[in-house]
mmCIF file of C-alpha atoms in Angstrom:
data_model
loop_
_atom_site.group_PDB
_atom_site.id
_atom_site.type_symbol
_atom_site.label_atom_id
_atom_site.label_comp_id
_atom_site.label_asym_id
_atom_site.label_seq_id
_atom_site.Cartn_x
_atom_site.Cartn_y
_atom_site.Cartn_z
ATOM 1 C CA UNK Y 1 171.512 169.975 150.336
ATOM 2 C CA UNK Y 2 174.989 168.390 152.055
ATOM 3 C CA UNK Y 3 173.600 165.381 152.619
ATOM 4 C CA UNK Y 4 175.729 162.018 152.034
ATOM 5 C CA UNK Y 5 176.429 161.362 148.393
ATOM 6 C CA UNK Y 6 177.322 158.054 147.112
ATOM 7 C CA UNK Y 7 178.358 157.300 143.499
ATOM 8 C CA UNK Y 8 177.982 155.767 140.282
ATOM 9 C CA UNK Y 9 174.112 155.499 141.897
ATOM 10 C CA UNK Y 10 174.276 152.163 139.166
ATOM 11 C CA UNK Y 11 176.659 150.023 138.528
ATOM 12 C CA UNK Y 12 176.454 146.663 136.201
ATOM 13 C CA UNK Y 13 180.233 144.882 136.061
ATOM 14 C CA UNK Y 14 180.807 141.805 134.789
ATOM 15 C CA UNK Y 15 181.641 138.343 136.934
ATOM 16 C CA UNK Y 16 185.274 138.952 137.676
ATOM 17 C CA UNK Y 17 185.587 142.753 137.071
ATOM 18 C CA UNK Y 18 186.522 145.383 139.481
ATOM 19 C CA UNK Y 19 184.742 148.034 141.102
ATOM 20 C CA UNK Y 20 185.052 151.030 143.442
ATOM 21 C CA UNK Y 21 181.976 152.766 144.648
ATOM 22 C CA UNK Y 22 181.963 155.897 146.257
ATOM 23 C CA UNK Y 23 180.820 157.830 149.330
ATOM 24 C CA UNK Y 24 180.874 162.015 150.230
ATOM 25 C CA UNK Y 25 179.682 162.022 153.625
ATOM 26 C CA UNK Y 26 178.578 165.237 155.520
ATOM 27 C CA UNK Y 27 181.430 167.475 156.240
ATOM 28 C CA UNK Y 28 182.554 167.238 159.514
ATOM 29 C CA UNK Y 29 181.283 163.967 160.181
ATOM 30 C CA UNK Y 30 183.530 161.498 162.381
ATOM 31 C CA UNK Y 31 181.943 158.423 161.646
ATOM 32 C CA UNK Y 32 181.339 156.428 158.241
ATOM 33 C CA UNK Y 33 179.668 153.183 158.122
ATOM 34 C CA UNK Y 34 179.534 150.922 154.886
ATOM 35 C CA UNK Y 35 176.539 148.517 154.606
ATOM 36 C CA UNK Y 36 175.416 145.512 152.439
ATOM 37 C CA UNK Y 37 171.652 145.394 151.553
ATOM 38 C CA UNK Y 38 169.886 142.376 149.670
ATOM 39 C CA UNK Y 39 167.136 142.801 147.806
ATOM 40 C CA UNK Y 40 164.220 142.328 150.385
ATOM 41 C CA UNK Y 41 166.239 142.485 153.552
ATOM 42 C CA UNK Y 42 167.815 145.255 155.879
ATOM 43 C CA UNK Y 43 171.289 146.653 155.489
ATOM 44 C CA UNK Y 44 174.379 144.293 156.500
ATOM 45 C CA UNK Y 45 177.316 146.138 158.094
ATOM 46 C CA UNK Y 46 180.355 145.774 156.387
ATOM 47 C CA UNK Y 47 182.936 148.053 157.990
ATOM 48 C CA UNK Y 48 182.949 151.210 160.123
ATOM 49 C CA UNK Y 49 186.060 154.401 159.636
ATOM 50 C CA UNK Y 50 186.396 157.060 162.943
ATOM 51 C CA UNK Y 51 188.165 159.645 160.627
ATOM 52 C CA UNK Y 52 190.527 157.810 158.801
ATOM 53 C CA UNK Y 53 191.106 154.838 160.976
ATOM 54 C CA UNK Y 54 188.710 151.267 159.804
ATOM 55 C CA UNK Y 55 187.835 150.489 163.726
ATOM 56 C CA UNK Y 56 186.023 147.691 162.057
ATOM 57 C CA UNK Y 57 185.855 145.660 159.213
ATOM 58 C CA UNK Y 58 184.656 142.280 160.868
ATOM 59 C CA UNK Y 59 181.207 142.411 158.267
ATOM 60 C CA UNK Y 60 183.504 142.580 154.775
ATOM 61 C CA UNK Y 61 182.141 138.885 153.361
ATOM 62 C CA UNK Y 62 185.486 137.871 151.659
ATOM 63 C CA UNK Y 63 189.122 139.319 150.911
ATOM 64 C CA UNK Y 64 188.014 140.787 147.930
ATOM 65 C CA UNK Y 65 186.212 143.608 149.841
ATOM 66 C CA UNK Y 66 188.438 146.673 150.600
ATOM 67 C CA UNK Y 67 187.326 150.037 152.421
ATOM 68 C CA UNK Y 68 189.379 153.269 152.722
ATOM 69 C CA UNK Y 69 189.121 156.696 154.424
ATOM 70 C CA UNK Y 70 192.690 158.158 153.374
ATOM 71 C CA UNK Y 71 191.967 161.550 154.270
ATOM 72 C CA UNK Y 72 189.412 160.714 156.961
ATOM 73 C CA UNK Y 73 186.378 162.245 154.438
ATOM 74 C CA UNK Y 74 185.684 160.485 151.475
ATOM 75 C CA UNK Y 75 185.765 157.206 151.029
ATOM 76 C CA UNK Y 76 185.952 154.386 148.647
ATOM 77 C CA UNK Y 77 184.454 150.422 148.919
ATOM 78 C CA UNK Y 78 186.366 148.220 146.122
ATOM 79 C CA UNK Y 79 185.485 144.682 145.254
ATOM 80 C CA UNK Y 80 188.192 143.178 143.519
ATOM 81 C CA UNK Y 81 186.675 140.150 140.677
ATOM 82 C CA UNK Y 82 183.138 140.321 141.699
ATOM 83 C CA UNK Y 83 180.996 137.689 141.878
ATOM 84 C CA UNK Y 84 176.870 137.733 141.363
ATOM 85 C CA UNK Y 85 176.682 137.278 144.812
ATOM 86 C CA UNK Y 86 177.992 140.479 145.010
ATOM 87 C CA UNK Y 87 174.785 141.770 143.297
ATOM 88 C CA UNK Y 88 173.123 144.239 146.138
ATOM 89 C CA UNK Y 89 172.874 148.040 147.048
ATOM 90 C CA UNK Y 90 175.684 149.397 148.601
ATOM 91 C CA UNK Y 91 174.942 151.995 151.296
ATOM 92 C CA UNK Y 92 177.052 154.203 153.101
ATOM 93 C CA UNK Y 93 176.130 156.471 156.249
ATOM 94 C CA UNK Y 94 177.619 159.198 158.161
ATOM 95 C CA UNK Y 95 177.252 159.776 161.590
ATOM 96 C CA UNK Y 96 178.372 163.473 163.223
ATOM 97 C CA UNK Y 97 180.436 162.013 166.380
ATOM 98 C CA UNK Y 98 182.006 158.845 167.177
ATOM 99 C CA UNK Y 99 180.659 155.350 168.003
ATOM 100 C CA UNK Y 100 177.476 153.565 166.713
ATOM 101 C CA UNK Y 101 175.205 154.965 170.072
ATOM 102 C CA UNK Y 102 174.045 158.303 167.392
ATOM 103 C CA UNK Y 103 171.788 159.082 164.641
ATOM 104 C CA UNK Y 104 173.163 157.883 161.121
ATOM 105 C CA UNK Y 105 172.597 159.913 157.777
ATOM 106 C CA UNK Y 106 172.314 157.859 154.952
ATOM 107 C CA UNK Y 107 173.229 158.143 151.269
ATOM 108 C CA UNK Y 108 170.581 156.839 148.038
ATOM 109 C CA UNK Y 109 172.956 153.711 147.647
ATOM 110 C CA UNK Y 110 174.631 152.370 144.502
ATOM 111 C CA UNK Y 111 173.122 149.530 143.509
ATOM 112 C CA UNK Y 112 175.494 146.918 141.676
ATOM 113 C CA UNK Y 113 174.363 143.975 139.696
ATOM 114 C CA UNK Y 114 177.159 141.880 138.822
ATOM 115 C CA UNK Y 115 176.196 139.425 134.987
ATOM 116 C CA UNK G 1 174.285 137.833 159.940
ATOM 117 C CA UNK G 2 171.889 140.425 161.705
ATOM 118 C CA UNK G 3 170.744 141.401 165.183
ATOM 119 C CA UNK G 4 167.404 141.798 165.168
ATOM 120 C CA UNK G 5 164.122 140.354 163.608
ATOM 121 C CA UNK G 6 160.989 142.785 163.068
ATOM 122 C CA UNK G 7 157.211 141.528 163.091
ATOM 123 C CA UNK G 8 154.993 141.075 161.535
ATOM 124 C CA UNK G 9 156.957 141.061 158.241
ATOM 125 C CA UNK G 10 154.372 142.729 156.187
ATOM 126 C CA UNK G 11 151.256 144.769 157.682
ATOM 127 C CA UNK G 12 148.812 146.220 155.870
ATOM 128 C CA UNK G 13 146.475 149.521 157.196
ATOM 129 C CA UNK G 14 143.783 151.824 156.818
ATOM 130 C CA UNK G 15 144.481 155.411 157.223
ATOM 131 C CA UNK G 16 144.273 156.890 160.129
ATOM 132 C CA UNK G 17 144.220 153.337 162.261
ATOM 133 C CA UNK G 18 147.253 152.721 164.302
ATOM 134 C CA UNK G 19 150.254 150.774 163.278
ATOM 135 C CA UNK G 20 152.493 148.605 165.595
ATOM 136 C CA UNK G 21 155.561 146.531 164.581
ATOM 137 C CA UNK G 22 158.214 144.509 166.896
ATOM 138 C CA UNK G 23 161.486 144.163 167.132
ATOM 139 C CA UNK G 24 163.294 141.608 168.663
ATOM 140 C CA UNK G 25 167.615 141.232 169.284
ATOM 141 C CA UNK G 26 170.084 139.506 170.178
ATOM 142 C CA UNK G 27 172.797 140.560 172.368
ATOM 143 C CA UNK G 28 173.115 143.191 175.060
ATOM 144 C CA UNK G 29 173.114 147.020 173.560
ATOM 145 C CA UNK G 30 173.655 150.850 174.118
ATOM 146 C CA UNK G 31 170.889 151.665 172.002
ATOM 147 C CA UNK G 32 167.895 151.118 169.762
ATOM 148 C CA UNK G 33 167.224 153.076 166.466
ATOM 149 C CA UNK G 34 164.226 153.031 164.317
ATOM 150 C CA UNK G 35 164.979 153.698 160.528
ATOM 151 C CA UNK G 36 162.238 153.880 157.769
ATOM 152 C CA UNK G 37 163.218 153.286 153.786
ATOM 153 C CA UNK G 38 161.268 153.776 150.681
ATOM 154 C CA UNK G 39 162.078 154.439 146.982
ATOM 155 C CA UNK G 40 162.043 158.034 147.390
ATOM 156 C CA UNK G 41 163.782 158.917 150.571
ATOM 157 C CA UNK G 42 166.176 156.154 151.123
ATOM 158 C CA UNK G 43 166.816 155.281 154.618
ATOM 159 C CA UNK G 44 165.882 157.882 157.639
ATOM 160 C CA UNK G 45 166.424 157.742 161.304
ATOM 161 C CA UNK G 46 163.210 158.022 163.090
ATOM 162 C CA UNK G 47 163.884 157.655 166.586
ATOM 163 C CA UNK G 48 166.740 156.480 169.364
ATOM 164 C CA UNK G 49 165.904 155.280 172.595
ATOM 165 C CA UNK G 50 168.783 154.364 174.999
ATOM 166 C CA UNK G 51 169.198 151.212 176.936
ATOM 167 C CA UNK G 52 168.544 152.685 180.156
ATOM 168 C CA UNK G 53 164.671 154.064 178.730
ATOM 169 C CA UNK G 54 161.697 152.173 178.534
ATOM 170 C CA UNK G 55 159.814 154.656 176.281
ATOM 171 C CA UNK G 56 160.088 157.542 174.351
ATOM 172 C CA UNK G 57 157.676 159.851 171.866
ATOM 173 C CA UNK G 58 158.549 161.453 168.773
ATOM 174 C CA UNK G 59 155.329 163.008 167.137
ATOM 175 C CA UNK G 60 153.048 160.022 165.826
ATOM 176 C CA UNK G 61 155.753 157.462 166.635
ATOM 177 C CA UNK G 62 156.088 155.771 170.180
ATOM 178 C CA UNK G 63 158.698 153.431 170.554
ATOM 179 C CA UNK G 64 159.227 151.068 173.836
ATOM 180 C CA UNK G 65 162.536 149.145 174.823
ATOM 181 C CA UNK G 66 162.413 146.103 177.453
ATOM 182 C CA UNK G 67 165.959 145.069 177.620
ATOM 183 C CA UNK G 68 165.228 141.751 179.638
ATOM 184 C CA UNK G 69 163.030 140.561 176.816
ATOM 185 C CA UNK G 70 165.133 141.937 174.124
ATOM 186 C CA UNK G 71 162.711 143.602 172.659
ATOM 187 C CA UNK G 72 161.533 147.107 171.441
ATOM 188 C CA UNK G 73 158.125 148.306 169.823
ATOM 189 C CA UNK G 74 157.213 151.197 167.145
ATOM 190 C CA UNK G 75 153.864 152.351 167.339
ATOM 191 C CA UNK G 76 152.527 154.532 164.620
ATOM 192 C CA UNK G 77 149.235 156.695 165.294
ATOM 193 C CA UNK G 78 146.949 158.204 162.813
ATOM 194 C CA UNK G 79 148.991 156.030 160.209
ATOM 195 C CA UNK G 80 149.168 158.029 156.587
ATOM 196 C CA UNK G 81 149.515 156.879 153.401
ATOM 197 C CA UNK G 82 152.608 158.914 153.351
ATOM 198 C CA UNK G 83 153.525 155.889 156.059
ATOM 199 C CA UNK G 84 153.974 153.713 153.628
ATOM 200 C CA UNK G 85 157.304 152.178 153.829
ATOM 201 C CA UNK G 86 160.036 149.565 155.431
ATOM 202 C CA UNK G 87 160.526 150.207 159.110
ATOM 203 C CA UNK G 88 163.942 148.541 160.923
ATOM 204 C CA UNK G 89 165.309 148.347 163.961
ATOM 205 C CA UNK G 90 169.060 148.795 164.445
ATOM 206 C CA UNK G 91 170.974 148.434 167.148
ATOM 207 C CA UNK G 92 174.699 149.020 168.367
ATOM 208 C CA UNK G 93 177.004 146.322 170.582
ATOM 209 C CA UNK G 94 178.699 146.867 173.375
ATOM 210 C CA UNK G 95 181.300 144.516 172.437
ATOM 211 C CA UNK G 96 182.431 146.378 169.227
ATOM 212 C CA UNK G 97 181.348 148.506 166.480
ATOM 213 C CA UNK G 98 179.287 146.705 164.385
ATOM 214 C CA UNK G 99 175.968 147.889 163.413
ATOM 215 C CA UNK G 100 173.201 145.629 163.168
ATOM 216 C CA UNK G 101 169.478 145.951 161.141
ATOM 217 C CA UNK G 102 166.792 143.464 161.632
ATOM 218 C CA UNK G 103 164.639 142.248 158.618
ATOM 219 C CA UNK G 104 161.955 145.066 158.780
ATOM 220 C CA UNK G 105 158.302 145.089 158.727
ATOM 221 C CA UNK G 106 156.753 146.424 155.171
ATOM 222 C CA UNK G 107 154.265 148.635 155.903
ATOM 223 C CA UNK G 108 151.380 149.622 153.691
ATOM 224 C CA UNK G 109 148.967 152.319 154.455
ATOM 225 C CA UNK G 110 145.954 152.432 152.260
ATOM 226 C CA UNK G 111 144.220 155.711 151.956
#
C-alpha cells in the first residue's frame, strides 16, 4: 500500500556515531511530523515540515538533532554523535493538508539503540 | 515534555464489557485525537473531535471533550480482544505547531 515508509526499521550505532533515518510519506501529503518515543511512553514531537519549510523544530532535544524536507517529500532526521539517551523509536507521520487540526498517518518507526 | 496524561495507566477487560480511559491536558486546543498502537499496526488515528464538540461516535468508540475541565474520554463498547492495545490522546496548540501525546492507557482485553 502507499502508506508512510520509514527506514533502516533498526538501527544500533555506537556512542558518538552518526545517523540519518529516513521517512517516505504519502504522496501528496503537506504535512510531516517527526516524533520521539521512549520505551513505555507516547510519542514526543520533535519538529514539524509544511512542504519543505521546518515551521517547527522547538521539540529537537539538543543541537545535534537535524530535520530536512529539501524537496518538500522525503525527508531525513540526523543525529550527529549520538548519545544512549538517544536510544528510542523514531516515528514520522504524514498528514494530507496543513496544520496539526487533521488526521496523521503514521510510519512502523525505526527504532535506534545507541551502545 | 507532553500535553496530556491518560488514566488509568493500565486497564485490564473481559470481552465484550465496556472500556473507558481519560485524558486530561494542558493548554487551550483546536482539537483532540485518539490514536491506538500495538506491535502489529503501529500507531492509528481513531477519532478527532473539535474543540467546539462535546461528543462524537465512531462505531464502538465514543469519545467526549469538556474544554473547561480539560478533559476528553474514549469509551470502548463490546471491547475485543482484537482491542488490545495503547490508546493516546493527542492534541494540537493554538499557539504553534507542536503536537502533543499523553502517556496512554494500556489496554488488555481478555477473551
Amino acid at each position: 500500500g502507499a502508506g508512510v515508509s520509514q527506514s533502516p526499521r533498526y538501527k544500533v550505532a555506537k556512542r558518538g556515531q552518526d545517523v540519518a533515518l529516513r521517512c517516505d510519506p504519502i504522496s501528496g501529503h503537506v504535512s510531516l511530523f517527526w516524533y520521539q518515543q521512549a520505551l513505555g511512553q507516547g510519542p514526543e514531537f520533535l519538529t514539524y515540515f509544511q512542504n519543505e519549510a521546518q515551521l517547527d523544530k522547538s521539540g529537537l532535544p539538543s543541537d545535534r538533532f537535524f530535520a530536512e524536507r529539501p524537496e518538500g517529500s522525503v525527508s531525513t532526521l540526523k543525529i550527529q554523535r549520538t548519545q544512549q539517551e538517544d536510544s528510542a523509536v523514531y516515528l514520522c507521520a504524514s498528514s494530507l493538508v496543513a496544520g496539526q487540526q487533521n488526521e496523521q498517518f503514521f510510519g512502523p518507526g525505526t527504532r535506534l539503540t545507541v551502545l | 515534555s507532553q500535553q496530556g496524561e491518560e488514566d488509568p495507566q493500565a486497564l485490564s477487560i473481559q470481552e465484550g464489557e465496556n472500556a473507558t480511559m481519560n485524558c486530561s491536558y494542558k493548554t487551550s486546543i483546536n482539537n483532540l485525537q485518539w490514536y491506538r498502537q500495538n506491535s502489529g499496526r503501529g500507531l492509528v488515528h481513531l477519532i478527532l473531535i473539535r474543540s467546539n464538540e462535546r461528543e462524537k461516535h465512531s462505531g464502538r468508540l465514543r469519545v467526549t471533550l469538556d474544554t473547561s475541565k480539560k478533559s476528553s474520554s474514549l469509551l470502548i463498547t463490546a471491547s475485543r480482544a482484537a482491542d488490545t492495545a495503547s490508546y493516546f490522546c493527542a492534541t494540537d496548540t493554538n499557539t504553534g505547531n507542536q503536537f502533543y501525546f499523553g502517556t496512554g492507557t494500556s489496554l488488555t482485553v481478555i477473551p
